[in-house]
Amino acid sequence: LPTTHLKDGHQNYKNEFKKNEEQFLKLAREGQSPKVLWIGCSDSRVIPEKIMSANPGDIFTHRNIANIIPPKDSGENCTSSVIEYAVKHLNVEHIVICGHTECGGIKAVLSDQSNSEDKALVNWLKYANPAKEKLLNQNPNSEPDYLDTIKQNVLLQKENLLNYEYIKNKSQSGDIKIHAWLYDLHTGTISANNNKDNSWQNIV
Ligand SMILES: [Zn+2]
């Protein structure tokens, strides 16, 4: 194992497991029924289960660089297959799209990528470009602000999600709630977008 830190960590986990064995075995026996699908960034500092103090079985998770949901006609199946399974088979009631401050993916989107040799990264991050372009359109005379772009990207991904017909239907009928969230690395606080006035308010 890479570090003794992780090795010790796993030993602690095994001790916890033994202590709560009944609960774990119940999950193994009965299967999962999470109520929440979390689509977040791969960033090592933004760990959904830790931020929400969640237990095994609570959150169905998909993380990628810059918490992106590729448009439905993009041909990308990784993210959309997770969404499909969570919504159609696990019947989750909430979908959280969670961006975060200091997102390296969005920093890359704001930088000049034209000479980058990281083909996969550039190809992936193009799905966040419309967030930058929208801000540029609103204010052509200044470079888009980092934090504004991070927030705009969360809203863009929510739009992409709602372009899936079955998601739109479940959202309109109230069977599913979609949350656009931002995690602040400096304060450990989550704020949610209020689509009525576009403000961001702490969830607790
Ligand atoms: Zn990130």
PDB file of C-alpha atoms and ligand atoms in Angstrom:
ATOM      1  CA  LEU A   1       0.000   0.000   0.000  1.00  0.00           C
ATOM      2  CA  PRO A   2       1.223   3.516  -0.850  1.00  0.00           C
ATOM      3  CA  THR A   3       1.494   4.889   2.657  1.00  0.00           C
ATOM      4  CA  THR A   4       1.267   3.650   6.217  1.00  0.00           C
ATOM      5  CA  HIS A   5      -1.300   6.413   6.696  1.00  0.00           C
ATOM      6  CA  LEU A   6      -3.731   4.637   4.380  1.00  0.00           C
ATOM      7  CA  LYS A   7      -2.829   1.234   5.767  1.00  0.00           C
ATOM      8  CA  ASP A   8      -3.594   2.377   9.312  1.00  0.00           C
ATOM      9  CA  GLY A   9      -6.742   4.016   7.978  1.00  0.00           C
ATOM     10  CA  HIS A  10      -7.954   0.732   6.563  1.00  0.00           C
ATOM     11  CA  GLN A  11      -7.222  -1.014   9.845  1.00  0.00           C
ATOM     12  CA  ASN A  12      -9.403   1.583  11.593  1.00  0.00           C
ATOM     13  CA  TYR A  13     -12.099   0.995   9.031  1.00  0.00           C
ATOM     14  CA  LYS A  14     -12.025  -2.746   9.591  1.00  0.00           C
ATOM     15  CA  ASN A  15     -12.435  -2.125  13.323  1.00  0.00           C
ATOM     16  CA  GLU A  16     -15.427   0.149  12.596  1.00  0.00           C
ATOM     17  CA  PHE A  17     -16.823  -2.508  10.290  1.00  0.00           C
ATOM     18  CA  LYS A  18     -16.630  -5.149  13.008  1.00  0.00           C
ATOM     19  CA  LYS A  19     -18.351  -2.799  15.458  1.00  0.00           C
ATOM     20  CA  ASN A  20     -21.234  -2.117  13.050  1.00  0.00           C
ATOM     21  CA  GLU A  21     -21.245  -5.492  11.386  1.00  0.00           C
ATOM     22  CA  GLU A  22     -25.021  -5.955  11.566  1.00  0.00           C
ATOM     23  CA  GLN A  23     -25.616  -2.743   9.635  1.00  0.00           C
ATOM     24  CA  PHE A  24     -23.088  -3.632   6.948  1.00  0.00           C
ATOM     25  CA  LEU A  25     -24.406  -7.163   6.562  1.00  0.00           C
ATOM     26  CA  LYS A  26     -27.936  -5.794   6.226  1.00  0.00           C
ATOM     27  CA  LEU A  27     -26.761  -3.571   3.362  1.00  0.00           C
ATOM     28  CA  ALA A  28     -25.015  -6.503   1.734  1.00  0.00           C
ATOM     29  CA  ARG A  29     -28.105  -8.693   2.111  1.00  0.00           C
ATOM     30  CA  GLU A  30     -30.803  -6.248   1.131  1.00  0.00           C
ATOM     31  CA  GLY A  31     -28.965  -4.185  -1.465  1.00  0.00           C
ATOM     32  CA  GLN A  32     -28.631  -0.455  -1.743  1.00  0.00           C
ATOM     33  CA  SER A  33     -31.415   2.109  -1.884  1.00  0.00           C
ATOM     34  CA  PRO A  34     -29.709   5.495  -1.794  1.00  0.00           C
ATOM     35  CA  LYS A  35     -31.984   8.526  -2.048  1.00  0.00           C
ATOM     36  CA  VAL A  36     -29.309  10.793  -3.476  1.00  0.00           C
ATOM     37  CA  LEU A  37     -27.214  10.808  -6.630  1.00  0.00           C
ATOM     38  CA  TRP A  38     -24.161  13.031  -6.202  1.00  0.00           C
ATOM     39  CA  ILE A  39     -22.348  14.332  -9.260  1.00  0.00           C
ATOM     40  CA  GLY A  40     -19.196  16.043  -8.082  1.00  0.00           C
ATOM     41  CA  CYS A  41     -15.602  16.793  -8.955  1.00  0.00           C
ATOM     42  CA  SER A  42     -12.819  14.205  -8.636  1.00  0.00           C
ATOM     43  CA  ASP A  43     -10.860  16.686  -6.508  1.00  0.00           C
ATOM     44  CA  SER A  44      -9.398  14.877  -3.491  1.00  0.00           C
ATOM     45  CA  ARG A  45     -10.534  17.673  -1.171  1.00  0.00           C
ATOM     46  CA  VAL A  46     -14.225  17.370  -1.954  1.00  0.00           C
ATOM     47  CA  ILE A  47     -15.380  14.058  -0.530  1.00  0.00           C
ATOM     48  CA  PRO A  48     -19.181  13.828  -0.563  1.00  0.00           C
ATOM     49  CA  GLU A  49     -19.505  11.238   2.205  1.00  0.00           C
ATOM     50  CA  LYS A  50     -17.240  13.281   4.442  1.00  0.00           C
ATOM     51  CA  ILE A  51     -18.874  16.647   3.736  1.00  0.00           C
ATOM     52  CA  MET A  52     -22.337  15.225   4.383  1.00  0.00           C
ATOM     53  CA  SER A  53     -21.297  12.842   7.183  1.00  0.00           C
ATOM     54  CA  ALA A  54     -22.976  10.147   5.130  1.00  0.00           C
ATOM     55  CA  ASN A  55     -23.002   6.411   5.717  1.00  0.00           C
ATOM     56  CA  PRO A  56     -22.507   3.536   3.290  1.00  0.00           C
ATOM     57  CA  GLY A  57     -25.710   3.183   1.290  1.00  0.00           C
ATOM     58  CA  ASP A  58     -26.650   6.876   1.535  1.00  0.00           C
ATOM     59  CA  ILE A  59     -25.189   8.425  -1.607  1.00  0.00           C
ATOM     60  CA  PHE A  60     -24.775   7.045  -5.127  1.00  0.00           C
ATOM     61  CA  THR A  61     -21.751   8.852  -6.446  1.00  0.00           C
ATOM     62  CA  HIS A  62     -20.234   9.928  -9.724  1.00  0.00           C
ATOM     63  CA  ARG A  63     -17.157  12.120  -9.754  1.00  0.00           C
ATOM     64  CA  ASN A  64     -15.270  13.458 -12.737  1.00  0.00           C
ATOM     65  CA  ILE A  65     -13.139  16.475 -13.475  1.00  0.00           C
ATOM     66  CA  ALA A  66     -15.205  19.659 -13.011  1.00  0.00           C
ATOM     67  CA  ASN A  67     -18.467  17.828 -12.140  1.00  0.00           C
ATOM     68  CA  ILE A  68     -19.536  17.698 -15.765  1.00  0.00           C
ATOM     69  CA  ILE A  69     -22.675  16.167 -17.288  1.00  0.00           C
ATOM     70  CA  PRO A  70     -21.951  15.915 -21.015  1.00  0.00           C
ATOM     71  CA  PRO A  71     -24.868  17.002 -23.249  1.00  0.00           C
ATOM     72  CA  LYS A  72     -27.213  14.129 -24.074  1.00  0.00           C
ATOM     73  CA  ASP A  73     -26.150  13.991 -27.735  1.00  0.00           C
ATOM     74  CA  SER A  74     -22.424  14.017 -26.921  1.00  0.00           C
ATOM     75  CA  GLY A  75     -22.005  10.250 -27.215  1.00  0.00           C
ATOM     76  CA  GLU A  76     -20.337  10.122 -23.785  1.00  0.00           C
ATOM     77  CA  ASN A  77     -21.820   7.246 -21.809  1.00  0.00           C
ATOM     78  CA  CYS A  78     -19.906   7.220 -18.554  1.00  0.00           C
ATOM     79  CA  THR A  79     -21.763   9.947 -16.695  1.00  0.00           C
ATOM     80  CA  SER A  80     -25.109   9.333 -18.399  1.00  0.00           C
ATOM     81  CA  SER A  81     -25.070   5.615 -17.530  1.00  0.00           C
ATOM     82  CA  VAL A  82     -24.606   6.473 -13.852  1.00  0.00           C
ATOM     83  CA  ILE A  83     -27.524   8.905 -14.030  1.00  0.00           C
ATOM     84  CA  GLU A  84     -29.694   6.389 -15.885  1.00  0.00           C
ATOM     85  CA  TYR A  85     -29.052   3.661 -13.331  1.00  0.00           C
ATOM     86  CA  ALA A  86     -29.534   5.941 -10.336  1.00  0.00           C
ATOM     87  CA  VAL A  87     -32.779   7.436 -11.634  1.00  0.00           C
ATOM     88  CA  LYS A  88     -34.438   4.516 -13.428  1.00  0.00           C
ATOM     89  CA  HIS A  89     -33.317   1.613 -11.250  1.00  0.00           C
ATOM     90  CA  LEU A  90     -32.421   3.008  -7.836  1.00  0.00           C
ATOM     91  CA  ASN A  91     -35.164   5.637  -8.006  1.00  0.00           C
ATOM     92  CA  VAL A  92     -33.126   8.324  -6.295  1.00  0.00           C
ATOM     93  CA  GLU A  93     -35.177  11.317  -5.191  1.00  0.00           C
ATOM     94  CA  HIS A  94     -32.441  13.922  -5.365  1.00  0.00           C
ATOM     95  CA  ILE A  95     -29.641  14.727  -7.776  1.00  0.00           C
ATOM     96  CA  VAL A  96     -26.913  16.959  -6.413  1.00  0.00           C
ATOM     97  CA  ILE A  97     -24.521  18.651  -8.812  1.00  0.00           C
ATOM     98  CA  CYS A  98     -21.745  19.981  -6.627  1.00  0.00           C
ATOM     99  CA  GLY A  99     -18.977  22.265  -7.835  1.00  0.00           C
ATOM    100  CA  HIS A 100     -16.308  23.706  -5.594  1.00  0.00           C
ATOM    101  CA  THR A 101     -14.069  26.727  -5.148  1.00  0.00           C
ATOM    102  CA  GLU A 102     -10.502  26.406  -6.432  1.00  0.00           C
ATOM    103  CA  CYS A 103     -11.558  23.847  -9.059  1.00  0.00           C
ATOM    104  CA  GLY A 104      -8.502  22.995 -11.173  1.00  0.00           C
ATOM    105  CA  GLY A 105     -10.721  21.874 -14.058  1.00  0.00           C
ATOM    106  CA  ILE A 106     -12.355  25.282 -14.309  1.00  0.00           C
ATOM    107  CA  LYS A 107      -8.985  26.994 -13.932  1.00  0.00           C
ATOM    108  CA  ALA A 108      -7.885  25.055 -17.026  1.00  0.00           C
ATOM    109  CA  VAL A 109     -11.039  26.102 -18.875  1.00  0.00           C
ATOM    110  CA  LEU A 110     -10.122  29.732 -18.211  1.00  0.00           C
ATOM    111  CA  SER A 111      -6.557  29.263 -19.411  1.00  0.00           C
ATOM    112  CA  ASP A 112      -5.320  28.913 -22.974  1.00  0.00           C
ATOM    113  CA  GLN A 113      -5.499  25.197 -23.791  1.00  0.00           C
ATOM    114  CA  SER A 114      -4.714  25.484 -27.490  1.00  0.00           C
ATOM    115  CA  ASN A 115      -1.190  24.058 -27.153  1.00  0.00           C
ATOM    116  CA  SER A 116      -2.047  21.431 -24.574  1.00  0.00           C
ATOM    117  CA  GLU A 117      -0.989  17.854 -25.298  1.00  0.00           C
ATOM    118  CA  ASP A 118      -3.456  16.531 -22.749  1.00  0.00           C
ATOM    119  CA  LYS A 119      -5.986  15.467 -25.354  1.00  0.00           C
ATOM    120  CA  ALA A 120      -8.350  13.674 -23.006  1.00  0.00           C
ATOM    121  CA  LEU A 121      -8.457  16.591 -20.606  1.00  0.00           C
ATOM    122  CA  VAL A 122      -9.057  19.180 -23.299  1.00  0.00           C
ATOM    123  CA  ASN A 123     -11.751  16.991 -24.892  1.00  0.00           C
ATOM    124  CA  TRP A 124     -13.489  16.570 -21.569  1.00  0.00           C
ATOM    125  CA  LEU A 125     -13.255  20.171 -20.414  1.00  0.00           C
ATOM    126  CA  LYS A 126     -14.879  21.453 -23.609  1.00  0.00           C
ATOM    127  CA  TYR A 127     -18.155  20.538 -21.883  1.00  0.00           C
ATOM    128  CA  ALA A 128     -17.499  23.351 -19.419  1.00  0.00           C
ATOM    129  CA  ASN A 129     -16.573  25.925 -22.066  1.00  0.00           C
ATOM    130  CA  PRO A 130     -20.133  27.235 -22.536  1.00  0.00           C
ATOM    131  CA  ALA A 131     -20.014  28.463 -18.923  1.00  0.00           C
ATOM    132  CA  LYS A 132     -17.051  30.684 -19.750  1.00  0.00           C
ATOM    133  CA  GLU A 133     -18.632  31.785 -23.032  1.00  0.00           C
ATOM    134  CA  LYS A 134     -21.865  32.778 -21.337  1.00  0.00           C
ATOM    135  CA  LEU A 135     -19.996  35.056 -18.938  1.00  0.00           C
ATOM    136  CA  LEU A 136     -17.973  36.505 -21.823  1.00  0.00           C
ATOM    137  CA  ASN A 137     -21.191  37.273 -23.683  1.00  0.00           C
ATOM    138  CA  GLN A 138     -22.635  39.032 -20.650  1.00  0.00           C
ATOM    139  CA  ASN A 139     -19.493  41.053 -20.140  1.00  0.00           C
ATOM    140  CA  PRO A 140     -17.309  41.092 -23.283  1.00  0.00           C
ATOM    141  CA  ASN A 141     -14.805  43.574 -21.864  1.00  0.00           C
ATOM    142  CA  SER A 142     -13.451  41.539 -18.979  1.00  0.00           C
ATOM    143  CA  GLU A 143     -12.066  38.076 -18.407  1.00  0.00           C
ATOM    144  CA  PRO A 144     -14.625  35.820 -16.713  1.00  0.00           C
ATOM    145  CA  ASP A 145     -14.157  35.677 -12.952  1.00  0.00           C
ATOM    146  CA  TYR A 146     -12.892  32.331 -11.599  1.00  0.00           C
ATOM    147  CA  LEU A 147     -15.607  31.847  -8.975  1.00  0.00           C
ATOM    148  CA  ASP A 148     -18.355  33.092 -11.311  1.00  0.00           C
ATOM    149  CA  THR A 149     -17.242  30.527 -13.904  1.00  0.00           C
ATOM    150  CA  ILE A 150     -17.284  27.748 -11.306  1.00  0.00           C
ATOM    151  CA  LYS A 151     -20.859  28.684 -10.371  1.00  0.00           C
ATOM    152  CA  GLN A 152     -21.918  29.098 -13.997  1.00  0.00           C
ATOM    153  CA  ASN A 153     -20.513  25.652 -14.751  1.00  0.00           C
ATOM    154  CA  VAL A 154     -22.707  24.073 -12.080  1.00  0.00           C
ATOM    155  CA  LEU A 155     -25.758  25.755 -13.634  1.00  0.00           C
ATOM    156  CA  LEU A 156     -24.677  24.677 -17.120  1.00  0.00           C
ATOM    157  CA  GLN A 157     -24.422  21.044 -15.994  1.00  0.00           C
ATOM    158  CA  LYS A 158     -27.880  21.303 -14.428  1.00  0.00           C
ATOM    159  CA  GLU A 159     -29.186  22.499 -17.799  1.00  0.00           C
ATOM    160  CA  ASN A 160     -27.492  19.546 -19.513  1.00  0.00           C
ATOM    161  CA  LEU A 161     -29.108  17.196 -17.005  1.00  0.00           C
ATOM    162  CA  LEU A 162     -32.563  18.656 -17.636  1.00  0.00           C
ATOM    163  CA  ASN A 163     -32.124  18.073 -21.367  1.00  0.00           C
ATOM    164  CA  TYR A 164     -32.519  14.362 -20.713  1.00  0.00           C
ATOM    165  CA  GLU A 165     -36.237  13.806 -21.343  1.00  0.00           C
ATOM    166  CA  TYR A 166     -36.774  11.339 -18.482  1.00  0.00           C
ATOM    167  CA  ILE A 167     -35.041  13.694 -16.043  1.00  0.00           C
ATOM    168  CA  LYS A 168     -37.108  16.663 -17.193  1.00  0.00           C
ATOM    169  CA  ASN A 169     -40.323  14.667 -16.733  1.00  0.00           C
ATOM    170  CA  LYS A 170     -39.408  13.490 -13.235  1.00  0.00           C
ATOM    171  CA  SER A 171     -38.300  16.977 -12.287  1.00  0.00           C
ATOM    172  CA  GLN A 172     -41.549  18.540 -13.523  1.00  0.00           C
ATOM    173  CA  SER A 173     -43.676  15.958 -11.720  1.00  0.00           C
ATOM    174  CA  GLY A 174     -41.700  16.536  -8.521  1.00  0.00           C
ATOM    175  CA  ASP A 175     -40.474  12.940  -8.365  1.00  0.00           C
ATOM    176  CA  ILE A 176     -36.936  14.176  -8.449  1.00  0.00           C
ATOM    177  CA  LYS A 177     -35.309  17.309  -7.081  1.00  0.00           C
ATOM    178  CA  ILE A 178     -32.194  18.732  -8.658  1.00  0.00           C
ATOM    179  CA  HIS A 179     -29.769  20.711  -6.536  1.00  0.00           C
ATOM    180  CA  ALA A 180     -27.035  23.024  -7.839  1.00  0.00           C
ATOM    181  CA  TRP A 181     -24.473  23.269  -5.049  1.00  0.00           C
ATOM    182  CA  LEU A 182     -21.135  24.877  -4.410  1.00  0.00           C
ATOM    183  CA  TYR A 183     -18.674  23.643  -1.786  1.00  0.00           C
ATOM    184  CA  ASP A 184     -16.319  26.265  -0.381  1.00  0.00           C
ATOM    185  CA  LEU A 185     -12.908  24.794   0.429  1.00  0.00           C
ATOM    186  CA  HIS A 186     -12.102  27.750   2.684  1.00  0.00           C
ATOM    187  CA  THR A 187     -15.090  27.402   5.004  1.00  0.00           C
ATOM    188  CA  GLY A 188     -16.296  23.820   4.542  1.00  0.00           C
ATOM    189  CA  THR A 189     -19.718  25.239   3.683  1.00  0.00           C
ATOM    190  CA  ILE A 190     -22.153  24.265   0.952  1.00  0.00           C
ATOM    191  CA  SER A 191     -24.328  26.866  -0.710  1.00  0.00           C
ATOM    192  CA  ALA A 192     -27.221  26.139  -3.053  1.00  0.00           C
ATOM    193  CA  ASN A 193     -28.331  28.099  -6.072  1.00  0.00           C
ATOM    194  CA  ASN A 194     -31.773  29.624  -5.824  1.00  0.00           C
ATOM    195  CA  ASN A 195     -32.972  29.691  -9.423  1.00  0.00           C
ATOM    196  CA  LYS A 196     -35.555  32.399  -8.686  1.00  0.00           C
ATOM    197  CA  ASP A 197     -33.046  35.163  -7.983  1.00  0.00           C
ATOM    198  CA  ASN A 198     -29.835  33.286  -8.868  1.00  0.00           C
ATOM    199  CA  SER A 199     -28.457  33.803  -5.348  1.00  0.00           C
ATOM    200  CA  TRP A 200     -26.354  31.220  -3.508  1.00  0.00           C
ATOM    201  CA  GLN A 201     -27.421  30.481   0.046  1.00  0.00           C
ATOM    202  CA  ASN A 202     -25.904  28.202   2.669  1.00  0.00           C
ATOM    203  CA  ILE A 203     -27.905  24.984   2.918  1.00  0.00           C
ATOM    204  CA  VAL A 204     -27.621  24.945   6.735  1.00  0.00           C
TER     205      VAL A 204
HETATM  206 ZN    ZN B   1     -12.706  20.425  -9.268  1.00  0.00          ZN
END
